[in-house]
CSV table of C-alpha atoms in Angstrom, one decimal:
chain,number,residue,atom,x,y,z
A,1152,MET,CA,0.6,0.4,0.1
A,1153,VAL,CA,1.8,3.2,-0.7
A,1154,GLN,CA,1.7,5.5,2.1
A,1155,TRP,CA,2.7,8.9,0.2
A,1156,THR,CA,-0.6,10.9,-0.9
A,1157,SER,CA,1.6,13.6,-2.8
A,1158,ALA,CA,4.7,14.7,-4.2
A,1159,VAL,CA,8.4,16.7,-3.8
A,1160,GLY,CA,10.1,17.2,-7.3
A,1161,ALA,CA,13.5,17.9,-6.9
A,1162,ALA,CA,14.0,20.8,-8.1
A,1163,GLN,CA,11.3,22.6,-6.4
A,1164,LEU,CA,13.0,21.2,-3.2
A,1165,ALA,CA,16.4,22.8,-3.8
A,1166,ARG,CA,14.5,25.6,-4.6
A,1167,GLN,CA,12.8,26.4,-1.7
A,1168,LEU,CA,15.7,24.2,0.7
A,1169,LYS,CA,18.9,27.3,-0.9
A,1170,THR,CA,16.2,30.2,0.7
A,1171,GLN,CA,16.9,29.4,4.1
A,1172,GLN,CA,20.2,31.1,3.9
A,1173,ARG,CA,20.6,31.3,7.8
A,1174,GLY,CA,22.9,34.7,7.7
A,1175,PRO,CA,26.5,34.9,8.0
A,1176,ALA,CA,28.6,32.9,10.9
A,1177,GLY,CA,29.1,35.0,14.2
A,1178,PRO,CA,32.6,34.9,15.3
A,1179,GLY,CA,33.1,30.8,17.4
A,1180,THR,CA,30.2,30.2,15.7
A,1181,ARG,CA,30.2,25.9,14.2
A,1182,ARG,CA,28.3,25.4,10.9
A,1183,PRO,CA,26.9,22.2,11.4
A,1184,PRO,CA,27.6,19.5,8.7
A,1185,ALA,CA,25.8,19.3,5.2
A,1186,TYR,CA,23.9,16.3,6.2
A,1187,ARG,CA,23.0,17.9,9.0
A,1188,ALA,CA,22.4,21.4,7.6
A,1189,LEU,CA,20.3,19.3,4.7
A,1190,ALA,CA,17.7,18.0,7.8
A,1191,ASP,CA,17.0,20.6,9.1
A,1192,GLY,CA,16.2,22.6,5.9
A,1193,ILE,CA,13.8,19.2,4.8
A,1194,ARG,CA,12.6,19.6,8.5
A,1195,LEU,CA,11.4,23.3,8.6
A,1196,LEU,CA,10.2,22.8,5.4
A,1197,VAL,CA,7.6,19.8,7.2
A,1198,LEU,CA,6.9,21.8,10.4
A,1199,GLU,CA,5.8,25.1,8.6
A,1200,GLY,CA,3.3,23.2,6.3
A,1201,ARG,CA,5.4,24.3,3.2
A,1202,VAL,CA,6.0,20.7,2.2
A,1203,PRO,CA,2.9,18.7,2.9
A,1204,VAL,CA,3.3,15.8,5.8
A,1205,ALA,CA,3.0,12.4,3.4
A,1206,ALA,CA,4.7,14.2,0.5
A,1207,ARG,CA,6.7,11.6,-1.6
A,1208,LEU,CA,10.5,13.4,-1.4
A,1209,PRO,CA,13.1,13.2,-4.7
A,1210,ALA,CA,15.4,10.2,-4.8
A,1211,GLU,CA,18.9,10.5,-3.2
A,1212,ARG,CA,20.9,10.8,-6.4
A,1213,GLU,CA,18.3,13.0,-7.9
A,1214,LEU,CA,18.4,15.4,-5.0
A,1215,ALA,CA,22.0,15.3,-4.7
A,1216,LEU,CA,21.8,16.7,-8.1
A,1217,ALA,CA,19.3,19.4,-8.1
A,1218,LEU,CA,21.3,20.4,-5.3
A,1219,THR,CA,24.7,19.6,-6.6
A,1220,VAL,CA,26.1,18.0,-3.7
A,1221,SER,CA,27.3,14.6,-3.1
A,1222,ARG,CA,24.8,11.4,-2.4
A,1223,THR,CA,26.2,10.6,0.8
A,1224,THR,CA,24.9,14.0,2.1
A,1225,VAL,CA,21.5,13.1,0.8
A,1226,ALA,CA,22.0,9.5,2.0
A,1227,ALA,CA,23.1,11.0,5.9
A,1228,ALA,CA,20.2,13.6,5.8
A,1229,TYR,CA,17.6,11.0,5.5
A,1230,GLU,CA,18.7,9.0,7.2
A,1231,ALA,CA,19.1,11.8,10.1
A,1232,LEU,CA,14.9,12.7,9.7
A,1233,ARG,CA,14.2,9.2,9.8
A,1234,ALA,CA,15.7,8.4,13.6
A,1235,GLU,CA,13.9,12.0,14.1
A,1236,GLY,CA,10.4,10.6,12.8
A,1237,PHE,CA,10.5,13.1,10.0
A,1238,LEU,CA,10.5,10.8,7.7
A,1239,GLU,CA,9.7,7.4,6.6
A,1240,SER,CA,10.9,4.8,3.8
A,1241,ARG,CA,9.9,1.7,2.5
A,1242,ARG,CA,11.7,-0.7,-0.3
A,1243,GLY,CA,9.8,0.1,-3.4
A,1244,ALA,CA,7.9,2.9,-2.6
A,1245,GLY,CA,10.4,5.6,-1.5
A,1246,SER,CA,10.6,8.1,1.6
A,1247,TRP,CA,7.9,10.5,2.4
A,1248,THR,CA,7.3,13.2,5.0
A,1249,ALA,CA,6.2,12.7,8.5
A,1250,VAL,CA,5.9,13.9,11.6
A,1251,PRO,CA,7.1,12.4,15.2
A,1252,ALA,CA,4.2,10.8,17.5
A,1253,GLY,CA,2.5,13.5,19.6
A,1254,ASN,CA,4.0,16.0,17.6
A,1255,PRO,CA,0.7,18.4,15.9
A,1256,LEU,CA,0.2,18.3,12.0
A,1257,PRO,CA,1.9,21.5,10.6
A,1258,ALA,CA,-0.3,24.1,9.9
A,1259,ARG,CA,-0.5,25.2,5.8
A,1260,GLY,CA,-1.6,28.9,7.2
A,1261,LEU,CA,-1.7,31.3,9.8
A,1262,GLU,CA,-3.9,29.5,12.5
A,1263,PRO,CA,-4.7,31.2,15.2
A,1264,LEU,CA,-3.1,29.9,18.7
A,1265,PRO,CA,-5.5,28.0,21.5
A,1266,PRO,CA,-6.5,29.5,23.7
A,1267,GLU,CA,-4.3,27.0,26.3
A,1268,SER,CA,-1.2,28.6,25.0
A,1269,LEU,CA,-2.4,32.5,25.7
A,1270,GLY,CA,-0.9,33.2,29.0
A,1271,SER,CA,3.1,31.3,28.0
A,1272,MET,CA,2.8,32.9,23.7
A,1273,ILE,CA,3.1,35.9,22.9
A,1274,ASP,CA,1.2,35.1,19.7
A,1275,LEU,CA,2.1,37.3,16.2
A,1276,GLY,CA,0.8,34.6,14.1
A,1277,THR,CA,-2.2,35.7,13.7
A,1278,ALA,CA,-3.7,39.6,12.5
A,1279,ALA,CA,-6.6,40.4,14.7
A,1280,LEU,CA,-7.5,42.1,17.5
A,1281,PRO,CA,-9.9,41.2,20.2
A,1282,ALA,CA,-13.3,43.1,19.8
A,1283,PRO,CA,-14.6,46.3,20.0
A,1284,GLU,CA,-15.9,46.5,23.4
A,1285,PRO,CA,-19.6,47.6,23.5
A,1286,TRP,CA,-20.4,47.7,20.2
A,1287,LEU,CA,-20.0,43.5,19.5
A,1288,THR,CA,-22.3,43.4,22.6
A,1289,ARG,CA,-25.0,46.5,20.9
A,1290,GLY,CA,-25.1,44.5,17.6
A,1291,VAL,CA,-25.8,41.2,19.1
A,1292,GLN,CA,-28.7,42.9,21.4
A,1293,GLY,CA,-30.0,44.6,18.6
A,1294,ALA,CA,-29.6,41.5,15.9
A,1295,LEU,CA,-32.1,39.1,18.4
A,1296,GLU,CA,-34.6,42.2,19.0
A,1297,GLU,CA,-34.9,41.8,15.2
A,1298,LEU,CA,-34.7,38.0,15.1
A,1299,ALA,CA,-38.5,37.3,15.6
A,1300,PRO,CA,-39.4,38.5,12.1
A,1301,TYR,CA,-36.8,36.2,10.6
A,1302,ALA,CA,-37.4,32.9,12.3
A,1303,HIS,CA,-40.7,32.0,11.2
A,1304,THR,CA,-39.1,32.1,8.1
A,1305,HIS,CA,-36.8,29.0,6.8
A,1306,GLY,CA,-34.0,31.4,7.6
A,1307,ASP,CA,-32.4,30.3,4.3
A,1308,TYR,CA,-31.3,33.0,2.5
A,1309,PRO,CA,-28.3,32.0,-0.4
A,1310,ALA,CA,-27.5,35.3,-1.2
A,1311,GLY,CA,-27.9,37.0,2.7
A,1312,LEU,CA,-30.6,38.9,3.7
A,1313,PRO,CA,-32.3,41.8,1.6
A,1314,ALA,CA,-32.4,44.3,4.6
A,1315,LEU,CA,-28.2,43.7,4.6
A,1316,ARG,CA,-27.7,43.2,0.9
A,1317,ARG,CA,-29.2,46.7,1.1
A,1318,MET,CA,-28.0,48.6,3.7
A,1319,LEU,CA,-24.2,47.2,1.8
A,1320,ALA,CA,-25.4,48.4,-1.9
A,1321,ASP,CA,-26.3,51.8,0.2
A,1322,ARG,CA,-23.0,52.5,0.6
A,1323,TYR,CA,-20.8,51.9,-1.5
A,1324,THR,CA,-23.6,54.0,-3.5
A,1325,GLU,CA,-22.5,56.4,-0.6
A,1326,ARG,CA,-19.0,55.9,-1.7
A,1327,GLY,CA,-19.9,57.2,-5.5
A,1328,ILE,CA,-20.4,53.9,-7.0
A,1329,PRO,CA,-23.9,52.8,-7.8
A,1330,THR,CA,-24.7,50.2,-6.9
A,1331,MET,CA,-27.6,47.6,-6.9
A,1332,PRO,CA,-28.9,45.1,-4.0
A,1333,GLU,CA,-28.8,42.7,-7.0
A,1334,GLN,CA,-25.2,43.5,-7.4
A,1335,ILE,CA,-23.8,41.7,-3.5
A,1336,MET,CA,-24.1,38.7,-2.4
A,1337,VAL,CA,-23.0,38.0,1.8
A,1338,THR,CA,-20.8,35.2,2.8
A,1339,SER,CA,-19.0,33.8,5.4
A,1340,GLY,CA,-16.5,36.2,5.7
A,1341,ALA,CA,-13.8,37.0,3.2
A,1342,MET,CA,-12.3,33.1,2.5
A,1343,GLY,CA,-16.4,32.0,2.0
A,1344,ALA,CA,-16.5,35.1,-0.7
A,1345,ILE,CA,-12.6,33.8,-2.8
A,1346,ASP,CA,-13.3,30.2,-2.3
A,1347,ALA,CA,-16.7,30.6,-4.6
A,1348,ILE,CA,-15.3,32.9,-7.2
A,1349,CYS,CA,-12.3,30.1,-7.1
A,1350,HIS,CA,-14.4,27.9,-7.7
A,1351,LEU,CA,-16.7,29.5,-10.3
A,1352,PHE,CA,-14.3,31.0,-12.5
A,1353,ALA,CA,-10.8,28.7,-12.1
A,1354,GLY,CA,-10.8,24.7,-11.5
A,1355,ARG,CA,-8.4,22.9,-11.3
A,1356,GLY,CA,-5.1,23.4,-13.4
A,1357,GLU,CA,-6.4,27.1,-14.3
A,1358,ARG,CA,-3.3,30.0,-13.8
A,1359,ILE,CA,-4.5,33.2,-10.9
A,1360,ALA,CA,-2.2,35.7,-10.9
A,1361,VAL,CA,-0.8,37.2,-7.4
A,1362,GLU,CA,0.6,39.9,-5.6
A,1363,SER,CA,4.5,38.2,-4.4
A,1364,PRO,CA,4.4,38.5,-1.0
A,1365,SER,CA,0.5,38.2,-1.5
A,1366,TYR,CA,-1.6,36.8,2.4
A,1367,ALA,CA,-0.8,33.4,3.0
A,1368,ASN,CA,-4.0,31.7,3.5
A,1369,ILE,CA,-5.6,32.9,0.3
A,1370,LEU,CA,-2.5,32.0,-1.3
A,1371,GLN,CA,-3.3,27.8,0.5
A,1372,LEU,CA,-6.5,28.3,-0.5
A,1373,MET,CA,-6.1,28.8,-4.0
A,1374,ARG,CA,-3.3,25.3,-4.1
A,1375,GLU,CA,-5.9,23.3,-2.5
A,1376,ALA,CA,-8.9,24.1,-5.5
A,1377,GLY,CA,-5.7,23.1,-7.8
A,1378,THR,CA,-5.0,25.8,-8.9
A,1379,ARG,CA,-1.1,27.3,-10.6
A,1380,LEU,CA,-0.3,30.3,-8.9
A,1381,VAL,CA,2.2,32.9,-11.1
A,1382,PRO,CA,3.8,35.3,-9.1
A,1383,VAL,CA,3.8,39.3,-9.8
A,1384,ALA,CA,6.9,40.8,-7.8
A,1385,MET,CA,5.6,43.8,-5.4
A,1386,ALA,CA,8.0,47.0,-5.7
A,1387,GLU,CA,10.7,47.4,-2.5
A,1388,GLY,CA,8.5,49.1,0.4
A,1389,LEU,CA,5.5,50.4,0.7
A,1390,THR,CA,5.5,51.4,-3.2
A,1391,GLY,CA,3.2,48.9,-4.6
A,1392,TRP,CA,2.3,47.6,-7.7
A,1393,ASP,CA,5.1,47.3,-10.4
A,1394,LEU,CA,2.1,47.9,-13.4
A,1395,GLY,CA,4.6,47.0,-15.9
A,1396,ARG,CA,4.9,43.0,-14.7
A,1397,TRP,CA,1.2,43.4,-14.0
A,1398,ARG,CA,1.2,44.4,-17.8
A,1399,GLN,CA,3.4,41.3,-18.5
A,1400,VAL,CA,2.0,38.8,-17.0
A,1401,LEU,CA,-1.7,39.7,-17.4
A,1402,ARG,CA,-0.4,39.5,-21.5
A,1403,GLU,CA,1.7,36.3,-21.0
A,1404,ALA,CA,0.1,34.5,-18.8
A,1405,ALA,CA,-4.1,35.4,-19.3
A,1406,PRO,CA,-4.3,34.2,-16.2
A,1407,ARG,CA,-8.7,33.4,-15.3
A,1408,LEU,CA,-8.5,35.4,-12.7
A,1409,ALA,CA,-6.5,37.5,-10.9
A,1410,TYR,CA,-6.1,39.3,-6.4
A,1411,VAL,CA,-4.4,42.0,-5.5
A,1412,VAL,CA,-4.8,43.0,-1.3
A,1413,ALA,CA,-4.8,47.4,-2.9
A,1414,ASP,CA,-5.3,49.6,0.3
A,1415,PHE,CA,-3.0,48.4,3.4
A,1416,HIS,CA,-2.5,45.5,1.6
A,1417,ASN,CA,-1.0,42.1,3.6
A,1418,PRO,CA,1.1,41.8,4.2
A,1419,THR,CA,3.4,44.9,2.9
A,1420,GLY,CA,0.6,47.4,4.6
A,1421,ALA,CA,1.1,49.3,0.9
A,1422,LEU,CA,-1.5,51.2,-0.9
A,1423,ALA,CA,-2.6,51.6,-4.2
A,1424,ASP,CA,-3.1,55.0,-5.9
A,1425,GLU,CA,-5.3,55.9,-8.0
A,1426,ASP,CA,-3.4,55.6,-10.6
A,1427,GLN,CA,-2.0,51.8,-9.9
A,1428,ARG,CA,-5.4,51.2,-9.2
A,1429,ARG,CA,-6.7,52.7,-12.8
A,1430,GLN,CA,-4.3,51.0,-14.7
A,1431,LEU,CA,-4.5,47.8,-13.3
A,1432,VAL,CA,-8.4,47.3,-14.2
A,1433,ASP,CA,-7.1,48.7,-17.8
A,1434,ALA,CA,-4.6,45.7,-18.3
A,1435,ALA,CA,-7.0,42.4,-16.7
A,1436,ARG,CA,-9.7,44.5,-18.6
A,1437,SER,CA,-7.7,44.4,-22.0
A,1438,ALA,CA,-6.0,40.5,-20.9
A,1439,GLY,CA,-9.9,38.8,-20.3
A,1440,THR,CA,-8.9,38.5,-16.9
A,1441,VAL,CA,-11.4,39.2,-13.8
A,1442,LEU,CA,-9.4,40.8,-11.2
A,1443,VAL,CA,-10.7,39.7,-7.1
A,1444,VAL,CA,-10.0,42.7,-5.5
A,1445,ASP,CA,-9.7,42.0,-1.6
A,1446,GLU,CA,-10.5,45.0,0.4
A,1447,THR,CA,-10.4,43.6,4.3
A,1448,MET,CA,-8.3,45.9,5.5
A,1449,SER,CA,-10.0,49.1,3.2
A,1450,GLU,CA,-11.0,50.6,6.7
A,1451,LEU,CA,-8.2,51.1,8.6
A,1452,ARG,CA,-6.5,53.9,7.8
A,1453,LEU,CA,-4.3,54.7,11.2
A,1454,ASP,CA,-3.1,58.4,10.0
A,1455,ALA,CA,-5.7,60.7,9.4
A,1456,ASP,CA,-4.3,62.6,7.5
A,1457,LEU,CA,-3.5,60.4,5.5
A,1458,PRO,CA,-5.2,60.4,1.6
A,1459,MET,CA,-7.4,57.6,0.7
A,1460,PRO,CA,-8.4,56.5,-2.8
A,1461,ARG,CA,-11.0,55.5,-4.5
A,1462,ARG,CA,-12.2,51.8,-4.8
A,1463,VAL,CA,-10.6,50.3,-7.2
A,1464,CYS,CA,-14.7,49.1,-8.0
A,1465,ALA,CA,-14.9,52.6,-9.5
A,1466,PHE,CA,-13.2,52.4,-12.2
A,1467,ASP,CA,-15.1,49.4,-13.3
A,1468,PRO,CA,-18.4,50.6,-11.7
A,1469,ALA,CA,-20.6,47.5,-14.1
A,1470,GLY,CA,-18.6,45.4,-12.4
A,1471,SER,CA,-17.6,43.2,-15.4
A,1472,THR,CA,-13.8,43.4,-14.6
A,1473,VAL,CA,-13.8,43.5,-10.9
A,1474,ILE,CA,-15.1,41.8,-8.1
A,1475,THR,CA,-15.4,43.1,-4.5
A,1476,VAL,CA,-15.0,41.1,-1.0
A,1477,GLY,CA,-15.4,42.9,2.0
A,1478,SER,CA,-14.9,41.7,5.1
A,1479,ALA,CA,-16.5,42.9,9.3
A,1480,SER,CA,-13.6,40.4,10.6
A,1481,LYS,CA,-10.1,42.9,9.9
A,1482,ALA,CA,-12.4,46.0,10.3
A,1483,PHE,CA,-14.6,44.8,13.5
A,1484,TRP,CA,-14.0,41.6,15.1
A,1485,ALA,CA,-12.5,37.7,13.4
A,1486,GLY,CA,-15.3,36.2,15.3
A,1487,MET,CA,-18.1,37.8,13.2
A,1488,ARG,CA,-17.8,36.0,10.6
A,1489,ILE,CA,-19.9,38.2,7.9
A,1490,GLY,CA,-18.0,38.7,4.2
A,1491,TRP,CA,-19.4,39.9,0.9
A,1492,VAL,CA,-19.6,40.0,-2.5
A,1493,ARG,CA,-19.8,43.2,-5.0
A,1494,ALA,CA,-20.0,41.8,-8.9
A,1495,ALA,CA,-22.0,42.8,-11.7
A,1496,PRO,CA,-25.9,40.4,-11.5
A,1497,ASP,CA,-25.4,37.7,-13.5
A,1498,VAL,CA,-22.1,37.3,-11.6
A,1499,ILE,CA,-24.0,37.7,-8.4
A,1500,ARG,CA,-27.1,34.8,-9.9
A,1501,SER,CA,-23.9,32.4,-11.2
A,1502,LEU,CA,-22.5,32.5,-7.1
A,1503,VAL,CA,-25.6,32.4,-5.3
A,1504,SER,CA,-26.5,28.9,-7.8
A,1505,ALA,CA,-23.5,27.0,-6.6
A,1506,ARG,CA,-23.5,28.4,-2.7
A,1507,ALA,CA,-26.1,25.7,-2.9
A,1508,TYR,CA,-23.2,22.8,-3.1
A,1509,ALA,CA,-21.3,24.5,-0.8
A,1510,ASP,CA,-22.0,26.5,2.2
A,1511,MET,CA,-25.4,26.8,2.0
A,1512,GLY,CA,-25.9,30.4,3.9
A,1513,THR,CA,-25.0,32.7,5.9
A,1514,PRO,CA,-25.8,32.6,9.7
A,1515,VAL,CA,-28.9,34.3,10.1
A,1516,LEU,CA,-27.5,36.4,13.6
A,1517,GLU,CA,-24.1,37.4,12.4
A,1518,GLN,CA,-25.9,39.5,9.7
A,1519,LEU,CA,-28.8,41.2,11.2
A,1520,ALA,CA,-25.8,42.5,14.0
A,1521,VAL,CA,-24.4,44.3,11.3
A,1522,ASN,CA,-27.4,45.7,9.6
A,1523,TRP,CA,-27.8,47.1,13.2
A,1524,LEU,CA,-24.6,48.2,13.5
A,1525,MET,CA,-24.5,49.7,9.9
A,1526,ARG,CA,-27.6,51.6,10.7
A,1527,THR,CA,-27.2,53.4,13.7
A,1528,GLY,CA,-24.1,54.6,13.4
A,1529,GLY,CA,-22.9,52.0,15.6
A,1530,TRP,CA,-20.1,49.9,13.2
A,1531,GLU,CA,-18.1,53.6,12.5
A,1532,GLU,CA,-18.0,54.0,16.6
A,1533,ALA,CA,-16.8,50.1,16.7
A,1534,ILE,CA,-14.0,51.6,13.1
A,1535,ALA,CA,-12.8,54.7,15.5
A,1536,LEU,CA,-12.4,52.0,18.4
A,1537,ARG,CA,-10.4,49.9,16.1
A,1538,ARG,CA,-8.0,52.4,14.4
A,1539,VAL,CA,-7.0,53.9,17.7
A,1540,GLN,CA,-6.3,50.5,19.1
A,1541,ALA,CA,-4.4,49.0,15.9
A,1542,ARG,CA,-2.8,52.7,15.6
A,1543,GLU,CA,-1.5,52.4,19.7
A,1544,ASN,CA,-0.2,48.6,19.0
A,1545,ARG,CA,1.7,49.9,15.7
A,1546,ASP,CA,3.5,52.8,17.5
A,1547,ALA,CA,3.9,50.4,20.9
A,1548,LEU,CA,5.5,47.5,18.2
A,1549,VAL,CA,7.9,49.6,16.0
A,1550,ALA,CA,9.8,51.7,19.4
A,1551,ALA,CA,10.5,48.0,20.0
A,1552,VAL,CA,11.7,46.6,17.3
A,1553,ARG,CA,13.9,50.1,16.4
A,1554,GLU,CA,15.1,49.7,19.7
A,1555,GLN,CA,15.9,45.6,20.3
A,1556,LEU,CA,16.3,45.4,16.5
A,1557,PRO,CA,17.7,47.4,14.9
A,1558,GLY,CA,19.4,45.5,12.2
A,1559,TRP,CA,15.8,44.3,10.8
A,1560,GLU,CA,14.0,46.7,7.9
A,1561,PHE,CA,10.9,47.7,7.8
A,1562,GLU,CA,8.3,50.9,6.7
A,1563,VAL,CA,5.5,52.0,8.2
A,1564,PRO,CA,2.6,51.5,7.1
A,1565,GLY,CA,-0.4,54.2,7.6
A,1566,GLY,CA,-3.6,51.5,7.8
A,1567,GLY,CA,-3.9,47.8,8.0
A,1568,LEU,CA,-2.2,45.3,10.3
A,1569,THR,CA,0.7,44.4,9.4
A,1570,LEU,CA,4.3,45.3,9.5
A,1571,TRP,CA,6.8,43.4,6.8
A,1572,VAL,CA,10.1,43.3,8.1
A,1573,ARG,CA,13.4,42.3,6.9
A,1574,THR,CA,15.2,40.4,9.4
A,1575,GLY,CA,19.2,41.5,8.1
A,1576,GLY,CA,19.4,37.7,6.2
A,1577,LEU,CA,18.3,35.3,9.4
A,1578,SER,CA,16.2,33.0,8.0
A,1579,GLY,CA,12.2,33.5,8.9
A,1580,SER,CA,11.7,30.1,9.4
A,1581,ARG,CA,14.4,29.8,11.5
A,1582,LEU,CA,13.1,32.2,13.5
A,1583,ALA,CA,9.7,30.6,13.7
A,1584,GLU,CA,10.6,28.0,15.2
A,1585,VAL,CA,12.7,29.0,17.8
A,1586,GLY,CA,10.2,31.7,18.5
A,1587,GLU,CA,8.5,28.8,19.2
A,1588,ARG,CA,10.5,27.9,22.7
A,1589,VAL,CA,11.3,31.3,23.4
A,1590,GLY,CA,7.4,32.2,23.6
A,1591,VAL,CA,6.5,34.4,20.4
A,1592,ARG,CA,4.7,32.8,17.8
A,1593,VAL,CA,5.7,34.5,14.1
A,1594,PRO,CA,4.8,33.7,10.9
A,1595,SER,CA,8.3,34.0,7.8
A,1596,GLY,CA,8.5,35.3,5.1
A,1597,PRO,CA,8.1,31.6,3.0
A,1598,ARG,CA,4.2,30.5,4.5
A,1599,PHE,CA,3.5,34.9,1.7
A,1600,GLY,CA,5.3,33.4,-1.1
A,1601,VAL,CA,5.8,30.9,-4.0
A,1602,ASP,CA,7.5,28.2,-3.2
A,1603,GLY,CA,10.3,29.4,-0.8
A,1604,ALA,CA,10.7,33.3,-1.4
A,1605,PHE,CA,10.6,35.6,1.4
A,1606,GLU,CA,12.9,33.5,3.5
A,1607,GLY,CA,14.7,36.6,5.6
A,1608,TYR,CA,11.1,38.3,6.6
A,1609,VAL,CA,9.0,37.2,9.1
A,1610,ARG,CA,5.7,39.4,9.7
A,1611,LEU,CA,4.6,41.7,12.6
A,1612,PRO,CA,1.2,42.0,13.0
A,1613,PHE,CA,-0.2,45.7,15.3
A,1614,THR,CA,-1.8,42.6,17.9
A,1615,VAL,CA,-0.2,43.3,21.2
A,1616,GLY,CA,0.8,47.2,22.6
A,1617,GLY,CA,2.3,48.4,25.6
A,1618,PRO,CA,4.8,46.3,28.0
A,1619,VAL,CA,3.2,42.8,25.6
A,1620,ALA,CA,4.9,44.6,22.1
A,1621,VAL,CA,8.2,45.6,24.3
A,1622,GLU,CA,8.8,42.1,25.5
A,1623,ALA,CA,7.5,40.3,22.1
A,1624,ALA,CA,10.4,41.8,20.8
A,1625,ALA,CA,13.2,41.3,23.8
A,1626,ARG,CA,11.5,36.9,22.9
A,1627,LEU,CA,12.9,38.0,19.3
A,1628,VAL,CA,15.9,39.0,20.3
A,1629,ALA,CA,16.2,35.5,22.4
A,1630,ALA,CA,15.1,34.2,18.8
A,1631,VAL,CA,18.2,36.1,17.1
A,1632,ARG,CA,20.5,34.5,19.7
A,1633,LEU,CA,19.2,30.8,18.8
A,1634,VAL,CA,19.5,31.1,15.6
A,1635,GLU,CA,23.0,32.8,15.4
A,1636,THR,CA,24.3,30.2,17.5
A,1637,GLY,CA,23.0,26.9,15.5
A,1638,ALA,CA,20.7,26.7,18.7
A,1639,SER,CA,17.5,25.7,16.5
A,1640,THR,CA,19.1,22.7,14.6
A,1641,GLY,CA,18.8,19.5,16.4
A,1642,ALA,CA,15.5,16.9,15.9
A,1643,ASP,CA,15.6,16.8,20.2
A,1644,ALA,CA,15.2,20.9,21.1
A,1645,PRO,CA,12.2,21.6,22.8
A,1646,ARG,CA,8.8,22.9,20.8
A,1647,THR,CA,7.2,24.4,23.6
A,1648,PHE,CA,7.7,27.2,25.6
A,1649,VAL,CA,7.4,26.6,29.4
A,1650,ALA,CA,6.6,29.8,31.1
């Protein structure tokens, strides 16, 4: 019986391994043997989920050729991984990845830290803040007061509650983008919206152009759907989108979809200006590509003097090229799983029809809560509170990292929830691994790239402030020291932090 469920090619694995740079060795630091470094590199890829569990690895000779090392080195690395429980082999079936007994399966995305771990671990893995009370409670109470009429129906609204669809359409219209309720579908969060769009427009093997870097969970969603990701490199810093590259990729690769986060991009924090938005829509229209625009960060402007450009869909008001995705999860609270799609009426009808075979609809009570907040002005009050929280956290985190990790480079975004940090030549994967040992959880750069890119980066969200931000930076310093001394290697290293 075959034990592996997928396979990793030698060239692909070599590309991922070659990005794992340790940075310059300090005085007296010993480099591990070549086989040990190779085993550690593969182990890191498995622990991060970038190489799946039960994935068949290349034969020793194939990987040795791809890495330009001796077959003996690869054989010794594979043997070390087998001894540590990260590799299993059988004659005639090859070798495939595994995790040792008792280890949790690695996450392919950025799942929240389990509540029981919050007392000992500072969680910088998830860009989400606590609920903006009292507005969550008030919204739910308002929804309960309006629930009775809906309770006498079947409760199944595949396109969303008519009242919320109308409210969302009116909000776009107020921003100068005429919108009818027929152009809105309410979904179970932004992830539910993008999943539905991918299934409708991009079947297995279809190309999707994505920013590089981009939001890790969306990239993984698209991979799981069997699509082929075509990365388009972002410009340096906060300048954002290189329209020359976009035009070239859209023209030459002819992707079915393109996915962008134009408002406080996740993870870089970049904000596309109006000219970039106009050119991107024009390029997508010329190529026949559907442009999916993620607006989940659009309301999180943290610097009051920062001018906000028009929404991307303002340059395609009929929705023939641009499909817009919004959500309450980032701007309000991650536990409020309400998202929406704005598109042409025929696209909405197709999405609604396809939905019958997926999740059927979105919870009525949560839709009523969002509608109540938007109707009464509570939404704006809650967003104002959220901006204050995120701004204070951002400023505290920036100050702490600048003071304690002066070699790390980043630009401070004017909004959003994330800081994209270059780690001074250290491996983001190794920092993520040892960070868990010293009590800080941080996602490495390759989570946000395609095929091993951005090894020299980590993403830091604005989820902690004050003394906790200072402590988080101190724990990152401890992680840096462990990486620089090579203490992250070895299978017997502890994997959890003990307070």
